[in-house]
Coordinates of C-alpha atoms in Angstrom, one line a residue:
X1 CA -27.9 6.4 -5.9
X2 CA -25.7 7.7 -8.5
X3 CA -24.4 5.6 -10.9
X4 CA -20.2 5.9 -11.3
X5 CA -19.5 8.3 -14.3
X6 CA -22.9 9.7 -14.2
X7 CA -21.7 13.1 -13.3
X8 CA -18.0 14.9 -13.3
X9 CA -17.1 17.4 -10.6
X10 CA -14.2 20.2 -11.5
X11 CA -12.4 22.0 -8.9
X12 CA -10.9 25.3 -10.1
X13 CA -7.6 25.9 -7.5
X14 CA -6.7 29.8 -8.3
X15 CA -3.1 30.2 -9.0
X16 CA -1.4 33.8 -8.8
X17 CA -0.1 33.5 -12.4
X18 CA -2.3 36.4 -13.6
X19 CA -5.6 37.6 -13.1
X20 CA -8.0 35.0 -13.2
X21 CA -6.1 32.0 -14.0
X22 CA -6.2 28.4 -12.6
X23 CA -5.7 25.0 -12.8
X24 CA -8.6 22.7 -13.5
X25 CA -8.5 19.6 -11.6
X26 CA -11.3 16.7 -13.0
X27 CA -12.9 14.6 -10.4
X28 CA -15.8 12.0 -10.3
X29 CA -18.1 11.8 -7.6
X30 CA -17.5 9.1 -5.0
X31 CA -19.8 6.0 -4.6
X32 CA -22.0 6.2 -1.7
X33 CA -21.2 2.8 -1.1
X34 CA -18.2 1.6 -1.4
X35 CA -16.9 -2.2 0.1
X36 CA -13.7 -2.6 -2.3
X37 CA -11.0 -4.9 -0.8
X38 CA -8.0 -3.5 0.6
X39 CA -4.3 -4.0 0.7
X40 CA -1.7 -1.6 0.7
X41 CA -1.0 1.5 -1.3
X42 CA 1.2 2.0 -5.2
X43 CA 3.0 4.9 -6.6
X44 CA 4.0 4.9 -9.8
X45 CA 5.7 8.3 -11.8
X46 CA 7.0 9.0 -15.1
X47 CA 9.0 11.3 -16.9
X48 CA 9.2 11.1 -21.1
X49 CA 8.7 14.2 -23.3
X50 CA 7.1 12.5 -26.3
X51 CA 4.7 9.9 -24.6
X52 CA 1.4 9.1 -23.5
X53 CA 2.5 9.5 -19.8
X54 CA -1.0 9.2 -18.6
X55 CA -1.9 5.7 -20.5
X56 CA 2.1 4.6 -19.2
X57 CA 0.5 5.5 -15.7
X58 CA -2.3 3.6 -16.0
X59 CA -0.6 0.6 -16.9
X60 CA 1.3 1.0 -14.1
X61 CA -0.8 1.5 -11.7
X62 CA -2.8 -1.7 -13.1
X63 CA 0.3 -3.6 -12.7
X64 CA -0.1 -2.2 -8.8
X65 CA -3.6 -2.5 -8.2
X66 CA -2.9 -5.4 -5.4
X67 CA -1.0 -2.4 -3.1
X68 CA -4.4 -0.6 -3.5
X69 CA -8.0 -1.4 -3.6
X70 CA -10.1 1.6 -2.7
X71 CA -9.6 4.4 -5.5
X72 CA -7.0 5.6 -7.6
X73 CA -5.9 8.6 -9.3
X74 CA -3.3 10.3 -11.8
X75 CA -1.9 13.3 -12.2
X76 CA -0.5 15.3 -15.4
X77 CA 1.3 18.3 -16.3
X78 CA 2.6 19.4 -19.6
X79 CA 4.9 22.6 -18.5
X80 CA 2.3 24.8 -18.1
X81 CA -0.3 23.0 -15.6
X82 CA -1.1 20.1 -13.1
X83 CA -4.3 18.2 -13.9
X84 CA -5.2 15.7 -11.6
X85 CA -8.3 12.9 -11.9
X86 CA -8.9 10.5 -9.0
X87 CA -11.8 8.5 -7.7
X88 CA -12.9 5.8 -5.0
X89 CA -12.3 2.1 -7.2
X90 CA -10.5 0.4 -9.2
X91 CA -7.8 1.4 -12.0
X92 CA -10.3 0.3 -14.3
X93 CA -13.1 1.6 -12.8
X94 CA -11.7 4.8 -12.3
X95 CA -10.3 5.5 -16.0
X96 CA -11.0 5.3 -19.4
X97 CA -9.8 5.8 -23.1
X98 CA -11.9 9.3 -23.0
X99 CA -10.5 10.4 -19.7
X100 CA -6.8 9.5 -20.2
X101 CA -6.8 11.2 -23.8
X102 CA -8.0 14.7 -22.2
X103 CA -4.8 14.4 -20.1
X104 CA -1.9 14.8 -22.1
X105 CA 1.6 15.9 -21.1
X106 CA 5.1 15.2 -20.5
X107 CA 5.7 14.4 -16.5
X108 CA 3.1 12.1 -14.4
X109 CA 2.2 10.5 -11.4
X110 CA -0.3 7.9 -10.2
X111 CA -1.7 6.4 -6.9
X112 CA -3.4 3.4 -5.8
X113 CA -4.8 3.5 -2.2
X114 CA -5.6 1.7 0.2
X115 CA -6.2 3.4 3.8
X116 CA -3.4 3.3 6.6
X117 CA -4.7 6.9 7.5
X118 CA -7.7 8.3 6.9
X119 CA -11.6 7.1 5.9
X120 CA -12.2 5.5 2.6
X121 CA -13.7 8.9 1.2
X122 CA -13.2 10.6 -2.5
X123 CA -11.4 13.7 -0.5
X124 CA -8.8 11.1 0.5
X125 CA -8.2 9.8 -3.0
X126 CA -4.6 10.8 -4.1
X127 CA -2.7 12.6 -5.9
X128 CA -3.8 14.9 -3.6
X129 CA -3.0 18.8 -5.0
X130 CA -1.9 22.0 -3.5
X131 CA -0.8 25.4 -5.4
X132 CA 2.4 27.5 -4.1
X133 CA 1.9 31.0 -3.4
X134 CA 4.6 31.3 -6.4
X135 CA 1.5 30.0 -8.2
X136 CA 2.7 26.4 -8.7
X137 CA 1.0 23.3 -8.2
X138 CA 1.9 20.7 -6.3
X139 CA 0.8 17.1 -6.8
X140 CA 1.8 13.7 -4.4
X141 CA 1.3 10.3 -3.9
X142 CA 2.3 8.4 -0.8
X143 CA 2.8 4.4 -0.3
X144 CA 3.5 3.8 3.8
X145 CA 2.1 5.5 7.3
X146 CA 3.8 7.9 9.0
X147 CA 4.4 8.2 12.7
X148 CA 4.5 12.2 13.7
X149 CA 1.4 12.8 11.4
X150 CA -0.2 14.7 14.7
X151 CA 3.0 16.8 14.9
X152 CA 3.1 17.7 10.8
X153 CA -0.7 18.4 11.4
X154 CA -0.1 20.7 14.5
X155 CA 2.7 22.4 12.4
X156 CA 0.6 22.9 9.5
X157 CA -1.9 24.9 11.9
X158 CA 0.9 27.0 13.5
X159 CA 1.9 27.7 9.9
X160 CA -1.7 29.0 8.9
X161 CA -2.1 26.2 6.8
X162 CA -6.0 25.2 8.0
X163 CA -8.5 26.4 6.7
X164 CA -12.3 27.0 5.6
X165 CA -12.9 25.1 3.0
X166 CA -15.3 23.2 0.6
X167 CA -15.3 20.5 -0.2
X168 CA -14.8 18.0 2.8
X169 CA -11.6 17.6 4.1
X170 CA -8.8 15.5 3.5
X171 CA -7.6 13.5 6.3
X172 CA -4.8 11.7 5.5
X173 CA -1.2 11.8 6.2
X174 CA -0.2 12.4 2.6
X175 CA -2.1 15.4 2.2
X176 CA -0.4 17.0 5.3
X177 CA 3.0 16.4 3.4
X178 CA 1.4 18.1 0.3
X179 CA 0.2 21.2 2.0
X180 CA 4.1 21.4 4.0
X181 CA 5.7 20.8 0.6
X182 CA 3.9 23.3 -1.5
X183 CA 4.2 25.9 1.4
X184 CA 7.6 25.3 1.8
X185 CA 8.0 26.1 -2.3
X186 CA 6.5 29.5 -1.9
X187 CA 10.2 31.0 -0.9
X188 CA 12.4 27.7 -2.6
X189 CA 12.1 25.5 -5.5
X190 CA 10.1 22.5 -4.4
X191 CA 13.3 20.3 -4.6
X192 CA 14.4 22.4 -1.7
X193 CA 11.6 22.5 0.0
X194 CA 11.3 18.8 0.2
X195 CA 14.7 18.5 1.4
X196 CA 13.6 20.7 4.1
X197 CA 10.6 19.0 4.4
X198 CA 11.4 15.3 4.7
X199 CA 14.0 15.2 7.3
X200 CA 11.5 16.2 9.9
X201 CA 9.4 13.3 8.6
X202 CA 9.2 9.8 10.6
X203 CA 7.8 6.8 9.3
X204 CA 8.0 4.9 6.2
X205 CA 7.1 6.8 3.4
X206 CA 7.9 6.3 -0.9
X207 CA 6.4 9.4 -2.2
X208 CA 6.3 10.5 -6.0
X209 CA 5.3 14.2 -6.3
X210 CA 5.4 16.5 -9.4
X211 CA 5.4 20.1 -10.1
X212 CA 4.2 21.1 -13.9
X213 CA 8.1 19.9 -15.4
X214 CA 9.8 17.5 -13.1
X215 CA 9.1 14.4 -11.5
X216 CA 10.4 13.9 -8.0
X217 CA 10.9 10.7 -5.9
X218 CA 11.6 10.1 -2.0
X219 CA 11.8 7.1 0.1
X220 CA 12.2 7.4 4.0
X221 CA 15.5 6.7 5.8
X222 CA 15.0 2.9 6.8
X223 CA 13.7 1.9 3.2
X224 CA 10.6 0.1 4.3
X225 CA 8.6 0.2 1.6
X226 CA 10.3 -0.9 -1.9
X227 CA 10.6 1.8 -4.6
X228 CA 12.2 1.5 -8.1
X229 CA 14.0 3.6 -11.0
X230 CA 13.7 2.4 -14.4
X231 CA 14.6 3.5 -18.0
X232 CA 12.5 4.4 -21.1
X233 CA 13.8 4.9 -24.3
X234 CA 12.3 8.5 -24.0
X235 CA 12.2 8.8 -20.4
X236 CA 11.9 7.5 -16.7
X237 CA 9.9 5.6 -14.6
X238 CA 9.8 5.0 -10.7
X239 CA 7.6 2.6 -9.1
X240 CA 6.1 0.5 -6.0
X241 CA 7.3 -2.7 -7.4
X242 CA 9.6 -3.4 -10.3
X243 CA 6.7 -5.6 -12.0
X244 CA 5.0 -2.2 -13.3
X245 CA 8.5 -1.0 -15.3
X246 CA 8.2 -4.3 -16.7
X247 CA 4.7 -3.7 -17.5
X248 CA 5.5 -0.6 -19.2
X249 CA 8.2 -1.5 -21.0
X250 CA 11.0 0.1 -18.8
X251 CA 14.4 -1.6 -17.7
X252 CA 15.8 -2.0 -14.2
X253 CA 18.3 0.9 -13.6
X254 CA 18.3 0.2 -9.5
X255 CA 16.2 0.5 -6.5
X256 CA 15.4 4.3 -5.0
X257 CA 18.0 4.3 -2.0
X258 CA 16.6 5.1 2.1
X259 CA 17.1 8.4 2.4
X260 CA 17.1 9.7 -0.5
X261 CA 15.6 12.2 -3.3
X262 CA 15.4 12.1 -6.6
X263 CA 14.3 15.1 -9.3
X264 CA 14.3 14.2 -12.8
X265 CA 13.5 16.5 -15.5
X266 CA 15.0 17.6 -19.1
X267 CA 18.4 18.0 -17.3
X268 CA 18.6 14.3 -16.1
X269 CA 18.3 12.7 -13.1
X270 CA 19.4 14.6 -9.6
X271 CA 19.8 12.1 -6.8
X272 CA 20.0 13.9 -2.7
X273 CA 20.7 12.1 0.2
X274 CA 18.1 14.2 2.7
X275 CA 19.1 11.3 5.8
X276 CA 21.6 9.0 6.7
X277 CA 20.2 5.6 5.6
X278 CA 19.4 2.8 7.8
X279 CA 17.8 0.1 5.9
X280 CA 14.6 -2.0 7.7
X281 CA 13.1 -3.2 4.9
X282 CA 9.4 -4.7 5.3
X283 CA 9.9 -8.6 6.0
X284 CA 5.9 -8.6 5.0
X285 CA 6.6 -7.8 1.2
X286 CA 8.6 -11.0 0.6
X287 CA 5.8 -12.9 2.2
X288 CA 2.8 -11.3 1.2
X289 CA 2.4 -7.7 -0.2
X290 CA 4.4 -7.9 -3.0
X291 CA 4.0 -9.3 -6.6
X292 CA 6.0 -12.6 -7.1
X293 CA 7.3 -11.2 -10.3
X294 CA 8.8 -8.5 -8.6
X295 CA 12.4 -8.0 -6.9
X296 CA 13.1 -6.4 -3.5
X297 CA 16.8 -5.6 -2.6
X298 CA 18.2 -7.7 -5.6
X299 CA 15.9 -10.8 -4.4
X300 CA 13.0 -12.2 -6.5
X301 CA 9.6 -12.3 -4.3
X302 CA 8.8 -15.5 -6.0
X303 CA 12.1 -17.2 -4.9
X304 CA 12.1 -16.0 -1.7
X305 CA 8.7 -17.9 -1.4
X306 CA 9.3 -21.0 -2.6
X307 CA 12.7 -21.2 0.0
X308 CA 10.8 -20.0 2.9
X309 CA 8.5 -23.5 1.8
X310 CA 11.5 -25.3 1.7
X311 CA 12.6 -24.3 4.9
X312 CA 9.1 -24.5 6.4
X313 CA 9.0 -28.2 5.3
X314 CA 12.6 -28.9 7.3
X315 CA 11.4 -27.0 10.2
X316 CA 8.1 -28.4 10.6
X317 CA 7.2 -32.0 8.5
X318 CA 4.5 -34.0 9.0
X319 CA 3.2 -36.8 6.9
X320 CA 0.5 -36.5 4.2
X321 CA -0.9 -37.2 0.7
X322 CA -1.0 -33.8 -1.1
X323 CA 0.1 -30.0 -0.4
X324 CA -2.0 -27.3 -1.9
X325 CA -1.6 -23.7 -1.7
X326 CA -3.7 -20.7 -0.6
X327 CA -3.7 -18.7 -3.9
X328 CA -2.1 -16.8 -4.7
X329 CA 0.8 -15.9 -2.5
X330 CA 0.5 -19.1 -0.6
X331 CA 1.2 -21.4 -3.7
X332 CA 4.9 -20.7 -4.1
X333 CA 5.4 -21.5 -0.4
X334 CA 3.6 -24.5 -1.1
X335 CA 5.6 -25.6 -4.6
X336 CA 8.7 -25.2 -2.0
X337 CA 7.2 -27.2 0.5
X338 CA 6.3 -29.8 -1.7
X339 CA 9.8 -29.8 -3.1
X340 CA 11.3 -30.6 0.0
X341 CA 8.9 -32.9 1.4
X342 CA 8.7 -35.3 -1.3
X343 CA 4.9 -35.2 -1.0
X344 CA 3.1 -34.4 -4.0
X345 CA 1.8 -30.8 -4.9
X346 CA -1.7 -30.3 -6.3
X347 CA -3.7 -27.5 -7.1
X348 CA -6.7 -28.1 -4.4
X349 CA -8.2 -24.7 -4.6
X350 CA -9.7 -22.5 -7.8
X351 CA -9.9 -18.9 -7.0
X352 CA -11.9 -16.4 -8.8
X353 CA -9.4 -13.6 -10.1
X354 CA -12.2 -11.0 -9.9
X355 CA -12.8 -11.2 -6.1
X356 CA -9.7 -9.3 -4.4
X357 CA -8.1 -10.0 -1.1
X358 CA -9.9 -10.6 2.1
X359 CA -6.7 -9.6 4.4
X360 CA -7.7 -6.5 5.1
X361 CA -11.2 -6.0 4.0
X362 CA -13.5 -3.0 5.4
X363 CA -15.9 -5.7 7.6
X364 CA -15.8 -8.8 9.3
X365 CA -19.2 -9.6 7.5
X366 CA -17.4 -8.9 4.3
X367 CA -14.4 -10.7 4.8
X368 CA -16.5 -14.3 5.4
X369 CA -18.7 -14.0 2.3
X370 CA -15.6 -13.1 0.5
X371 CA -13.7 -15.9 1.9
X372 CA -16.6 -18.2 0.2
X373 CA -16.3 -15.5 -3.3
X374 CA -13.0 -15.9 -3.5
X375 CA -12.0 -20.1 -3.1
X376 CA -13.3 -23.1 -3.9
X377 CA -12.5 -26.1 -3.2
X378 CA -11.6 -29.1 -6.3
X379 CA -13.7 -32.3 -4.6
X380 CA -11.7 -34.8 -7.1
X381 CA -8.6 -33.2 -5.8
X382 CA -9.1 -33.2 -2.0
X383 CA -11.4 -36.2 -1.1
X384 CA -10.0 -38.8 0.6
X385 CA -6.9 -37.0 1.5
X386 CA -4.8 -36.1 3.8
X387 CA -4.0 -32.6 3.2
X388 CA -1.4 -30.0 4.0
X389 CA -2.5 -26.4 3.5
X390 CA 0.4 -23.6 2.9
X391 CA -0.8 -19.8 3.3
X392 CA 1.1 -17.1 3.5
X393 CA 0.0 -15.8 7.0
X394 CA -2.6 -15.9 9.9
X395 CA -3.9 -12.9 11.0
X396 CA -7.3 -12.7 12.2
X397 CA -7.8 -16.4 11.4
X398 CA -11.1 -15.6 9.4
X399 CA -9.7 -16.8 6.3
X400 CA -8.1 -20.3 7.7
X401 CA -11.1 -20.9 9.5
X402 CA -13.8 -20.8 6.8
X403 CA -11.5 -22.2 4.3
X404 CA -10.7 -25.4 6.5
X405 CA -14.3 -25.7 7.1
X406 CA -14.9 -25.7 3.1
X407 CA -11.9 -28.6 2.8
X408 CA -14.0 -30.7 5.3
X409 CA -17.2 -30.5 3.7
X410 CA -15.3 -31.3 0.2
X411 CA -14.3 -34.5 1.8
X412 CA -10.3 -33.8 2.8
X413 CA -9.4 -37.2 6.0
X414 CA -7.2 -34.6 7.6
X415 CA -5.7 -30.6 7.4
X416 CA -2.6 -29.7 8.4
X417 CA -1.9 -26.0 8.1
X418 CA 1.8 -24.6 7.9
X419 CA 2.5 -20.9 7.5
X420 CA 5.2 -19.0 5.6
X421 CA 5.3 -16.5 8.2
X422 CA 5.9 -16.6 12.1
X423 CA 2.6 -15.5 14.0
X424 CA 1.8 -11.9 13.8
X425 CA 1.8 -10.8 17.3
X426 CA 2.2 -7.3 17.5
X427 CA 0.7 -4.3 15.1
X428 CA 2.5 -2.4 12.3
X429 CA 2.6 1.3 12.2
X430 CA 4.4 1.4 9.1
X431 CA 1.4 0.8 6.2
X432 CA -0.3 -2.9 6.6
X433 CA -3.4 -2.8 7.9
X434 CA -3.5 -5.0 10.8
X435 CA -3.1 -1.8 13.6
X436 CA -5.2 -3.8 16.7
X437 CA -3.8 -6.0 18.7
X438 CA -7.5 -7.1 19.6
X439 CA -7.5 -8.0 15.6
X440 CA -4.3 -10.6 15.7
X441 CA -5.2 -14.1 16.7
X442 CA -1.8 -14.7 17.8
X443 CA -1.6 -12.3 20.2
X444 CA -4.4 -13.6 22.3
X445 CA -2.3 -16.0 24.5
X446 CA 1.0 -15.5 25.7
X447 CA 3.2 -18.8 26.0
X448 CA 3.7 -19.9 22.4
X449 CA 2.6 -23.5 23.3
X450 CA -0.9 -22.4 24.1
X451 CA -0.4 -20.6 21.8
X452 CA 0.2 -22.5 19.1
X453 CA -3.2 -24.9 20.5
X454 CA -5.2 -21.9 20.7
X455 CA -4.8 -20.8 16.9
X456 CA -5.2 -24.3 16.0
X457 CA -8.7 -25.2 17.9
X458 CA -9.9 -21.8 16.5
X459 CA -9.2 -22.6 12.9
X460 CA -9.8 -26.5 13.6
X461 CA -6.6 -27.6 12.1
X462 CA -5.3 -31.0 12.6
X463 CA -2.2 -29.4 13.0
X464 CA -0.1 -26.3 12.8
X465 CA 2.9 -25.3 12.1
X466 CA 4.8 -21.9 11.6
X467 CA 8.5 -21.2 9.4
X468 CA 10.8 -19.2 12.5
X469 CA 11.7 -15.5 11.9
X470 CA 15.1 -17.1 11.8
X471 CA 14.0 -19.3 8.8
X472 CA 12.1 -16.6 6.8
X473 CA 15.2 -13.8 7.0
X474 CA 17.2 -16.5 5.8
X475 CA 15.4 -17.4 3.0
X476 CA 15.1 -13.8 1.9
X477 CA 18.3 -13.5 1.7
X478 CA 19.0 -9.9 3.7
X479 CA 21.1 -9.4 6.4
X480 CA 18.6 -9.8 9.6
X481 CA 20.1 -6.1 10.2
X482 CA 18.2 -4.3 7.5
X483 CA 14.4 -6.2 7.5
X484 CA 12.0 -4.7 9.6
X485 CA 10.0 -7.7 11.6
X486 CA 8.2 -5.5 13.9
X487 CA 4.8 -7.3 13.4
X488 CA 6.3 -10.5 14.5
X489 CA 9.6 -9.7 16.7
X490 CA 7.9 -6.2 18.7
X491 CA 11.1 -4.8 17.8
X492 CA 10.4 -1.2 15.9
X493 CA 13.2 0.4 13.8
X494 CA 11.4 3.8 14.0
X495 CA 10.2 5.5 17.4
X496 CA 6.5 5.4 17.8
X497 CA 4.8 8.4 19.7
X498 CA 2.4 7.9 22.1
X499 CA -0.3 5.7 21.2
X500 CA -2.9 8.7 20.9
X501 CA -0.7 9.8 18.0
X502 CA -1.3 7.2 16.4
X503 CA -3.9 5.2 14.5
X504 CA -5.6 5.4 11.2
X505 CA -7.6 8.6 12.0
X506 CA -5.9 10.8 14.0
X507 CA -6.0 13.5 11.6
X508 CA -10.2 13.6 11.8
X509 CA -9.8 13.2 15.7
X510 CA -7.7 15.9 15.5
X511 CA -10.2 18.3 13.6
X512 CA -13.1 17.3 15.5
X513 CA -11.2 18.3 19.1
X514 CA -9.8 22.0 17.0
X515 CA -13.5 22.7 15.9
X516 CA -14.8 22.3 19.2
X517 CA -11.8 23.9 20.7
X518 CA -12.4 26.7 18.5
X519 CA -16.3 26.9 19.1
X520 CA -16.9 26.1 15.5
X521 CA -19.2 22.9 16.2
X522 CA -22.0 24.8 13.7
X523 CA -19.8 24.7 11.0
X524 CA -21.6 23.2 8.2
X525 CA -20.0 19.8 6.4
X526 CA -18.2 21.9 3.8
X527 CA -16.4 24.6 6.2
X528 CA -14.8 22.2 8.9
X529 CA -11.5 23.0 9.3
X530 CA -8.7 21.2 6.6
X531 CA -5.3 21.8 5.5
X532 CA -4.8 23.5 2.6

């Protein structure tokens, strides 16, 4: 196999600037195998004449690297050209002081994935890159899933957007919105052609996306990812979370409103409203996706955890000798619990920083060993004792299950789970990567009593206990109007299609069906049909 960094692949996209020019787009060559954990994706974009934008957008996108697991990748331009370098792994893994130093400039962008559409290939690394016809290019980074991906895909065919083309093709939803944008700039500036574009696009969606002077910024109509504007001395910044302007350096200016577009560049900032917003803000982020150091609509992450303990402890008490967290987003719940209760807090588990999340890791196999990677339990702490465990969520019940089963060895009387989330009983569409309903423990049995038994015998919990949906929008703080709970309510604020539209390849069922369809099953691997 070949080792990461042993060899460098360029990919010369010909512009129609003049004869012979291009744009030279550096690229290492993906890992054959690749079992990186997973979580949800992070943009992150700057704008400052003056400084290192691409060393800004690595910190960044290090401050981000939770929301994505599985590659990462940055994009450049100085006024004159877009240079773009992305691979499968982590920030770290991915970058270096020789690689960020050949990419100066003025305006960048950066992207940490993790798959809500599309394989876990190099192709799909983002930015992903497109040139105009005026001779442009085009680079974009998405955080969400969209929900008409097989209707932009169709378009892009009826527009002559697919094509021959090596190397393999990209299959994911963002790089369907990069080919519409930068086809749509070949007649308009690309600031109009994404307010054509993005009106015609459903889902939830924060997207950064450059051109070789400005940086632009969109985030869909219903807000339900979180994306932030903040201020350099020299500059701007937007970002996934506002713990990466921190990071960097940048203050709070406000968050990036539904429905709306932003273009900054050396005339200031332009801000569009391309919808009518309706805010449904991910529930999921207060409770698990996002950094506790981070704010979401005004509210700190990390306080909204340690109320929904509170509230969890009111709601559903029982008596015991210690509560311990499930790091890390389980442990604020827990201080709150604690709080409330009376009973004492202690730190029961050690977790090894270097092992990432097992929520939505690429096998079952994986997941378990990494469960016993990832935790272990503190014997002196736990033995003899009546324990109440605080996690964030249950979904599959792999984590709660091996985990109890690690307490019990370590000599705990009792375990008494309580979650800072109601059950997850129905899939999200929207970017968390929990899209079967076969996958959600919760959803297995109907009445919420047998429920409620059933997930308990399965993780062999001595008891269990959930906070209400009331509960948890109350201890975020948001009207119950403008939070999305689709994933534990069934109630979706934006239309789905019809389930064959959907899931997290679509786009490659979509090929395979046009290549047969079109007799081209000899094609070889590098001619299969791809948006361009």
């Amino acid at each position: 196999m070949r080792r990461r960094g042993a060899c460098a692949r360029r990919l010369r996209y010909v512009t129609n600037r003049s004869p012979g020019s291009c744009l030279i787009v550096t690229v290492q060559e993906p890992e054959e195998d690749f079992n990186a954990p997973r979580e949800e994706c992070g943009v992150f974009g700057v704008w400052a004449p003056g400084e290192d934008v691409a060393k800004l957008t690595y910190y960044g996108l290090y401050a981000l690297q939770h929301r994505g697991q599985e590659a990462a990748g940055i994009a450049v331009a100085d006024g004159s050209q877009v240079l773009v370098f992305k691979d499968l792994g982590l920030v770290s893994q991915v970058f270096d002081e020789q690689t960020l130093g050949a990419m100066p400039g003025h305006v960048a962008i950066g992207h940490c994935r993790y798959s809500t559409t599309g394989d876990t290939t190099w192709e799909n690394a983002q930015p992903v890159f497109r040139n105009t016809a005026a001779g442009t290019g085009v680079a974009l980074g998405h955080n969400g899933n969209l929900v008409n991906t097989a209707e932009l895909a169709a378009r892009a065919r009826d527009e002559g957007l697919i094509a021959k083309r090596a190397p393999a093709p990209a299959t994911t939803d963002s790089d369907i919105l990069g080919a519409l944008l930068a086809h749509g700039a070949a007649d308009a500036t690309l600031e109009q052609s994404a307010l054509d574009l993005l009106p015609t696009v459903r889902g939830a969606f924060c997207l950064t996306f450059m051109d070789e002077n400005t940086l632009y910024a969109a985030r869909d109509p219903h807000g339900v990812r979180p994306l932030s504007l903040g201020r350099l001395d020299r500059g701007w910044v937007v970002a996934s979370e506002t713990a990466a302007l921190d990071i960097v350096g940048a203050s709070f200016v406000r968050d990036i409103e539904p429905g709306e577009l932003l273009a900054i560049d050396a005339d200031g900032v332009r801000s569009t409203r391309f919808a009518n917003p309706t805010p449904k803000g991910c529930v999921f982020e207060y409770v698990y996706l996002a950094r506790p150091d981070s704010t979401i609509a005004g509210r700190s992450v990390h306080a909204t955890r340690v109320e929904i303990g509170r509230r969890l402890a009111r709601e559903r008490p029982v008596e015991a000798d210690l509560v311990i967290g499930v790091p890390e987003s389980g442990t604020p719940a827990a201080v709150g619990y604690a709080q409330e209760s009376g009973i004492l807090y202690g730190q029961g588990l050690m977790k090894n920083a270097y092992v990432g999340r097992t929520f939505i890791q690429p096998s079952q196999t994986i997941r378990q060993l990494g469960i016993r990677l990832k935790l272990n339990p503190l014997r002196e702490v736990i033995r003899g004792k009546r324990l109440i465990v605080v996690d964030d969520s249950i979904v599959r019940g792999n984590t709660q299950r091996a985990l109890l089963r690690m307490l019990r060895e370590a000599g705990a009387v009792e375990v008494h789970v309580r979650i800072a989330s109601p059950p997850v009983k129905w899939p999200c569409f929207y970017g968390i990567d929990f899209p079967s309903p076969a996958e959600l423990i919760a959803n297995a049995v109907e009445d919420k009593k047998e429920m409620l038994e059933a997930v308990r015998h399965a993780i062999g919990a001595d008891s269990l206990g959930y906070i209400s949906l009331r509960g948890l929008v109350a201890a975020s703080e948001q009207p119950a109007s403008r939070l999305c709970t689709a994933c534990f309510d069934g109630q979706y604020p934006i239309e789905l299609p019809e389930e064959t539209a959907l899931g997290k390849n679509v786009i490659e069922h979509m090929l395979a069906n046009a290549a047969r369809g079109a007799g081209l099953d000899e094609l070889a691997p590098d001619e299969v049909p791809v948006v361009h």
